[in-house]
């Protein structure tokens, strides 16, 4: 679906143009075209390929979707893939933004993402001095908007991790639920990390040293984006390490709790063993057994068993086993 198709000249918006006229506007001096698509059909991409002269391999990746974040150069043009990670009811939704950037055009293709980039376009149009830099600035603005959306996700992961840590030592019998929450949180952190780390490598090629001509005037902006990605990656590494530590602590708590249960079972088994032993001796019914014909023999046997068991219970209690 076509979202916008706009021509700009010297940093200012000329007009919305029909798709069929794109190639004509690309021939004009100091003019570039910015087109935005959302979940396009193959026919839409094919039409854009004809108008912009896009490389067939880049078009194939844009059609396929679900690509790893990357940067590829095709002559004087760039093809950039960025993963969009959004929060949706405590779940992570992963979409994709593919951007074709040439000397005088930008084509963005958004897939499986609910939030658009109309705010990015409005911001760029309010800054004509920046928009004069052409496709390089638009590419930066789009990538920067995606990276900014990573920060709330990291904040959510850290908040959820703190909540789990607060309950590790205070929820006996619910350690299994904690471990499940920790593994789910680790999965989310890994999902975001898969979007961030490859993008760091791609953005790192857009500043310093040899950079593509499209972004020659916007190197400093991409350095700032790389710095943001570096900070996010560091926070994700800290979250991952803390999750691993929390899992180990939780499993240790489970082992300690199982050890406590084993102590209690062993203690009660020892106490009932006294009943078994005494009952076995006094229940043999030999003729010359002690106290066999004494009228206080039965009460004395019971009293002896109870007394010994009470003594054992007290000792186990004092030792902390019961």
Short mmCIF file of C-alpha atoms in Angstrom, two decimals:
data_model
loop_
_atom_site.label_atom_id
_atom_site.label_comp_id
_atom_site.label_asym_id
_atom_site.label_seq_id
_atom_site.Cartn_x
_atom_site.Cartn_y
_atom_site.Cartn_z
CA UNK A 1 0.00 0.00 0.00
CA UNK A 2 1.30 3.44 -0.93
CA UNK A 3 1.62 5.81 2.04
CA UNK A 4 3.38 8.82 0.48
CA UNK A 5 4.99 9.73 -2.80
CA UNK A 6 6.47 13.22 -2.58
CA UNK A 7 8.98 15.24 -4.56
CA UNK A 8 11.32 17.69 -2.80
CA UNK A 9 13.51 20.44 -4.23
CA UNK A 10 16.22 22.27 -2.28
CA UNK A 11 14.86 20.85 0.95
CA UNK A 12 11.28 21.95 0.40
CA UNK A 13 8.26 19.93 -0.58
CA UNK A 14 7.20 20.43 -4.17
CA UNK A 15 4.09 18.24 -4.30
CA UNK A 16 2.63 14.78 -4.02
CA UNK A 17 3.26 13.03 -7.31
CA UNK A 18 1.79 9.97 -9.05
CA UNK A 19 3.93 6.89 -9.01
CA UNK A 20 4.07 6.90 -12.80
CA UNK A 21 5.82 10.31 -12.79
CA UNK A 22 8.65 9.34 -10.43
CA UNK A 23 11.18 8.74 -13.18
CA UNK A 24 10.43 12.17 -14.66
CA UNK A 25 11.04 14.00 -11.39
CA UNK A 26 14.29 12.10 -10.85
CA UNK A 27 15.64 13.78 -13.99
CA UNK A 28 15.22 17.28 -12.54
CA UNK A 29 18.17 19.03 -10.88
CA UNK A 30 18.26 19.44 -7.07
CA UNK A 31 15.18 17.22 -6.75
CA UNK A 32 14.71 13.97 -4.91
CA UNK A 33 11.71 11.73 -4.39
CA UNK A 34 10.69 10.10 -1.12
CA UNK A 35 8.24 7.20 -1.36
CA UNK A 36 6.86 5.17 1.55
CA UNK A 37 5.15 1.79 1.18
CA UNK A 38 3.46 -0.43 3.75
CA UNK A 39 3.08 -4.20 3.25
CA UNK A 40 3.23 -3.80 -0.53
CA UNK A 41 2.14 -6.40 -3.05
CA UNK A 42 4.78 -7.81 -5.43
CA UNK A 43 3.28 -5.71 -8.23
CA UNK A 44 3.92 -2.53 -6.20
CA UNK A 45 7.58 -3.41 -5.69
CA UNK A 46 7.96 -4.28 -9.37
CA UNK A 47 6.55 -0.90 -10.36
CA UNK A 48 8.99 0.87 -7.99
CA UNK A 49 11.84 -1.15 -9.46
CA UNK A 50 10.98 0.14 -12.90
CA UNK A 51 10.65 3.77 -11.78
CA UNK A 52 13.80 3.90 -9.62
CA UNK A 53 15.92 1.34 -11.45
CA UNK A 54 16.43 -0.77 -8.32
CA UNK A 55 18.80 -3.72 -8.26
CA UNK A 56 17.02 -7.05 -8.63
CA UNK A 57 18.77 -8.67 -5.63
CA UNK A 58 17.71 -5.84 -3.31
CA UNK A 59 14.17 -6.07 -4.67
CA UNK A 60 14.16 -9.80 -3.99
CA UNK A 61 15.12 -9.21 -0.34
CA UNK A 62 12.46 -6.53 0.04
CA UNK A 63 9.82 -8.88 -1.37
CA UNK A 64 10.85 -11.77 0.85
CA UNK A 65 10.84 -9.86 4.14
CA UNK A 66 12.12 -11.11 7.52
CA UNK A 67 15.71 -10.31 6.61
CA UNK A 68 18.62 -9.92 8.99
CA UNK A 69 19.58 -6.25 9.57
CA UNK A 70 22.18 -5.37 6.95
CA UNK A 71 23.63 -2.77 4.60
CA UNK A 72 24.38 -3.53 0.96
CA UNK A 73 25.81 -1.29 -1.77
CA UNK A 74 24.67 -1.54 -5.36
CA UNK A 75 26.67 0.96 -7.39
CA UNK A 76 25.70 4.45 -6.19
CA UNK A 77 22.71 3.22 -4.19
CA UNK A 78 22.25 1.66 -0.76
CA UNK A 79 19.90 -1.03 0.47
CA UNK A 80 19.40 -1.04 4.25
CA UNK A 81 17.31 -3.51 6.26
CA UNK A 82 16.32 -2.63 9.83
CA UNK A 83 14.19 -4.70 12.18
CA UNK A 84 11.35 -2.84 13.91
CA UNK A 85 10.74 -4.14 17.45
CA UNK A 86 7.49 -2.99 19.05
CA UNK A 87 5.73 -3.68 22.34
CA UNK A 88 2.27 -5.26 22.01
CA UNK A 89 0.60 -6.42 25.25
CA UNK A 90 3.91 -7.36 26.91
CA UNK A 91 4.94 -9.25 23.78
CA UNK A 92 7.47 -8.21 21.16
CA UNK A 93 6.32 -7.77 17.60
CA UNK A 94 9.14 -7.84 15.05
CA UNK A 95 8.64 -6.06 11.75
CA UNK A 96 10.97 -4.84 9.06
CA UNK A 97 11.92 -1.60 7.35
CA UNK A 98 13.75 -1.90 4.06
CA UNK A 99 15.16 1.34 2.65
CA UNK A 100 16.45 1.96 -0.87
CA UNK A 101 18.52 5.14 -0.98
CA UNK A 102 20.08 6.65 -4.07
CA UNK A 103 21.52 10.00 -5.04
CA UNK A 104 18.09 11.58 -5.48
CA UNK A 105 15.56 9.17 -4.03
CA UNK A 106 14.50 7.24 -0.94
CA UNK A 107 12.08 4.32 -0.99
CA UNK A 108 11.04 2.82 2.35
CA UNK A 109 9.14 -0.47 2.59
CA UNK A 110 7.56 -1.27 5.96
CA UNK A 111 6.30 -4.74 6.82
CA UNK A 112 4.51 -6.24 9.86
CA UNK A 113 4.76 -3.06 11.93
CA UNK A 114 1.85 -1.04 13.29
CA UNK A 115 3.66 2.26 13.91
CA UNK A 116 4.41 4.35 10.86
CA UNK A 117 6.96 7.07 10.11
CA UNK A 118 4.74 10.03 9.31
CA UNK A 119 6.35 11.85 12.22
CA UNK A 120 9.76 11.36 10.62
CA UNK A 121 8.56 12.94 7.39
CA UNK A 122 6.96 15.85 9.26
CA UNK A 123 10.17 16.41 11.23
CA UNK A 124 12.27 16.40 8.05
CA UNK A 125 9.94 18.84 6.31
CA UNK A 126 10.23 21.22 9.28
CA UNK A 127 14.01 21.25 8.79
CA UNK A 128 14.59 22.17 5.13
CA UNK A 129 18.24 22.94 5.82
CA UNK A 130 18.66 19.28 6.77
CA UNK A 131 16.44 17.99 4.01
CA UNK A 132 18.73 19.71 1.51
CA UNK A 133 21.23 16.95 2.28
CA UNK A 134 18.87 14.69 0.42
CA UNK A 135 18.61 10.92 0.72
CA UNK A 136 21.40 10.64 3.29
CA UNK A 137 19.48 12.66 5.88
CA UNK A 138 16.21 10.84 5.18
CA UNK A 139 17.95 7.49 5.61
CA UNK A 140 19.41 8.71 8.90
CA UNK A 141 16.02 9.97 10.12
CA UNK A 142 14.34 6.63 9.38
CA UNK A 143 17.04 4.51 11.02
CA UNK A 144 17.22 6.85 14.01
CA UNK A 145 13.44 6.60 14.49
CA UNK A 146 13.65 2.79 14.55
CA UNK A 147 16.54 2.84 17.03
CA UNK A 148 14.67 5.26 19.31
CA UNK A 149 11.86 2.68 19.53
CA UNK A 150 14.32 0.17 20.99
CA UNK A 151 14.78 2.18 24.20
CA UNK A 152 11.24 1.60 25.61
CA UNK A 153 11.71 -2.13 24.96
CA UNK A 154 14.96 -2.16 26.93
CA UNK A 155 13.29 -0.20 29.74
CA UNK A 156 10.49 -2.79 29.83
CA UNK A 157 12.99 -5.67 30.02
CA UNK A 158 14.88 -4.03 32.88
CA UNK A 159 11.68 -3.25 34.81
CA UNK A 160 10.38 -6.80 34.42
CA UNK A 161 13.73 -8.20 35.51
CA UNK A 162 13.70 -6.05 38.65
CA UNK A 163 10.18 -7.29 39.43
CA UNK A 164 11.29 -10.92 39.14
CA UNK A 165 14.37 -10.31 41.29
CA UNK A 166 12.19 -8.84 44.06
CA UNK A 167 10.27 -12.13 44.27
CA UNK A 168 13.12 -14.62 44.06
CA UNK A 169 13.64 -14.87 47.84
CA UNK A 170 10.06 -14.26 48.92
CA UNK A 171 8.05 -16.81 46.92
CA UNK A 172 8.79 -20.27 48.28
CA UNK A 173 7.24 -22.98 46.18
CA UNK A 174 6.93 -20.66 43.15
CA UNK A 175 10.48 -20.88 41.87
CA UNK A 176 9.32 -22.79 38.81
CA UNK A 177 7.16 -19.82 37.80
CA UNK A 178 10.14 -17.49 38.32
CA UNK A 179 12.37 -19.64 36.11
CA UNK A 180 9.72 -19.64 33.38
CA UNK A 181 9.43 -15.85 33.57
CA UNK A 182 13.21 -15.49 33.44
CA UNK A 183 13.52 -17.70 30.36
CA UNK A 184 10.70 -15.77 28.65
CA UNK A 185 12.48 -12.52 29.49
CA UNK A 186 15.73 -13.92 28.13
CA UNK A 187 13.96 -14.81 24.88
CA UNK A 188 12.70 -11.23 24.53
CA UNK A 189 16.15 -9.80 25.23
CA UNK A 190 17.64 -12.11 22.61
CA UNK A 191 15.02 -11.00 20.08
CA UNK A 192 15.99 -7.36 20.53
CA UNK A 193 19.68 -8.21 20.49
CA UNK A 194 19.28 -9.90 17.11
CA UNK A 195 17.95 -6.58 15.81
CA UNK A 196 20.62 -4.40 17.44
CA UNK A 197 23.97 -6.14 16.97
CA UNK A 198 23.85 -6.66 13.18
CA UNK A 199 22.57 -3.10 12.76
CA UNK A 200 25.60 -1.82 14.68
CA UNK A 201 27.88 -3.37 12.07
CA UNK A 202 25.82 -1.89 9.24
CA UNK A 203 25.68 1.63 10.68
CA UNK A 204 29.40 1.47 11.48
CA UNK A 205 30.05 1.43 7.73
CA UNK A 206 28.26 4.76 7.27
CA UNK A 207 30.77 6.99 9.05
CA UNK A 208 34.54 7.29 9.15
CA UNK A 209 36.87 5.98 6.47
CA UNK A 210 35.34 5.07 3.14
CA UNK A 211 31.60 5.75 3.19
CA UNK A 212 29.04 5.59 0.37
CA UNK A 213 28.48 8.87 -1.43
CA UNK A 214 24.79 8.91 -0.45
CA UNK A 215 25.66 9.52 3.22
CA UNK A 216 28.81 11.56 2.75
CA UNK A 217 27.26 14.69 4.34
CA UNK A 218 25.54 12.84 7.20
CA UNK A 219 28.40 10.81 8.69
CA UNK A 220 28.19 12.54 12.07
CA UNK A 221 24.50 11.68 12.37
CA UNK A 222 25.17 7.99 11.77
CA UNK A 223 27.94 8.12 14.38
CA UNK A 224 25.30 9.27 16.86
CA UNK A 225 23.00 6.38 15.84
CA UNK A 226 25.87 3.94 16.31
CA UNK A 227 26.46 5.35 19.79
CA UNK A 228 22.80 4.74 20.67
CA UNK A 229 23.03 1.18 19.40
CA UNK A 230 26.20 0.64 21.42
CA UNK A 231 24.44 1.80 24.59
CA UNK A 232 21.46 -0.45 23.91
CA UNK A 233 23.71 -3.44 23.28
CA UNK A 234 25.51 -2.78 26.57
CA UNK A 235 22.24 -2.65 28.48
CA UNK A 236 21.08 -5.87 26.80
CA UNK A 237 24.32 -7.61 27.77
CA UNK A 238 23.77 -6.48 31.38
CA UNK A 239 20.19 -7.77 31.28
CA UNK A 240 21.31 -11.10 29.87
CA UNK A 241 24.04 -11.53 32.52
CA UNK A 242 21.60 -10.62 35.30
CA UNK A 243 19.04 -13.09 33.96
CA UNK A 244 21.64 -15.89 33.94
CA UNK A 245 22.61 -15.03 37.52
CA UNK A 246 18.96 -14.89 38.59
CA UNK A 247 18.31 -18.31 37.04
CA UNK A 248 21.27 -19.79 38.91
CA UNK A 249 20.11 -18.23 42.19
CA UNK A 250 16.57 -19.50 41.64
CA UNK A 251 17.79 -23.03 40.93
CA UNK A 252 19.96 -22.84 44.06
CA UNK A 253 16.89 -21.79 46.04
CA UNK A 254 15.04 -24.82 44.66
CA UNK A 255 17.90 -27.09 45.73
CA UNK A 256 17.92 -25.54 49.22
CA UNK A 257 14.16 -25.97 49.53
CA UNK A 258 14.41 -29.60 48.41
CA UNK A 259 17.16 -30.13 50.98
CA UNK A 260 14.91 -28.71 53.70
CA UNK A 261 12.13 -31.10 52.68
CA UNK A 262 14.57 -34.01 52.72
CA UNK A 263 15.65 -33.07 56.25
CA UNK A 264 12.05 -33.03 57.47
CA UNK A 265 11.26 -36.36 55.87
CA UNK A 266 14.42 -37.91 57.35
CA UNK A 267 13.57 -36.51 60.78
CA UNK A 268 10.01 -37.89 60.80
CA UNK A 269 11.28 -41.20 59.44
CA UNK A 270 13.71 -41.44 62.37
CA UNK A 271 10.94 -40.65 64.84
CA UNK A 272 8.58 -43.28 63.46
CA UNK A 273 11.46 -45.77 63.37
CA UNK A 274 11.48 -45.60 67.19
CA UNK A 275 7.84 -46.71 67.29
CA UNK A 276 8.65 -49.53 64.90
CA UNK A 277 11.66 -50.72 66.87
CA UNK A 278 9.95 -50.72 70.28
CA UNK A 279 6.74 -52.20 68.92
CA UNK A 280 8.76 -54.95 67.24
CA UNK A 281 10.51 -55.86 70.51
CA UNK A 282 7.45 -55.77 72.73
CA UNK A 283 5.31 -57.50 70.14
CA UNK A 284 7.31 -60.76 70.06
CA UNK A 285 5.11 -62.31 72.86
CA UNK A 286 7.77 -64.61 74.37
CA UNK A 287 6.73 -66.20 77.66
CA UNK A 288 9.65 -64.87 79.70
CA UNK A 289 9.79 -61.39 78.21
CA UNK A 290 10.27 -58.55 80.75
CA UNK A 291 7.08 -56.82 81.83
CA UNK A 292 5.01 -59.44 79.94
CA UNK A 293 2.77 -60.16 82.94
CA UNK A 294 3.17 -56.82 84.65
CA UNK A 295 -0.05 -54.78 84.52
CA UNK A 296 1.87 -51.51 83.97
CA UNK A 297 4.01 -52.97 81.18
CA UNK A 298 1.81 -51.76 78.29
CA UNK A 299 1.51 -48.16 79.52
CA UNK A 300 5.23 -48.14 80.26
CA UNK A 301 6.04 -49.27 76.71
CA UNK A 302 3.87 -46.55 75.20
CA UNK A 303 5.32 -43.96 77.55
CA UNK A 304 8.85 -45.03 76.62
CA UNK A 305 8.11 -44.75 72.90
CA UNK A 306 6.48 -41.34 73.28
CA UNK A 307 9.33 -40.11 75.46
CA UNK A 308 12.04 -41.20 73.06
CA UNK A 309 10.15 -39.73 70.09
CA UNK A 310 9.64 -36.45 71.94
CA UNK A 311 13.34 -36.31 72.71
CA UNK A 312 14.21 -36.89 69.04
CA UNK A 313 11.69 -34.27 67.91
CA UNK A 314 13.24 -31.73 70.27
CA UNK A 315 16.74 -32.46 69.04
CA UNK A 316 15.71 -32.21 65.37
CA UNK A 317 13.86 -28.99 66.10
CA UNK A 318 16.87 -27.52 67.82
CA UNK A 319 19.08 -28.54 64.88
CA UNK A 320 16.74 -26.75 62.48
CA UNK A 321 15.59 -29.85 60.64
CA UNK A 322 11.97 -29.43 61.72
#
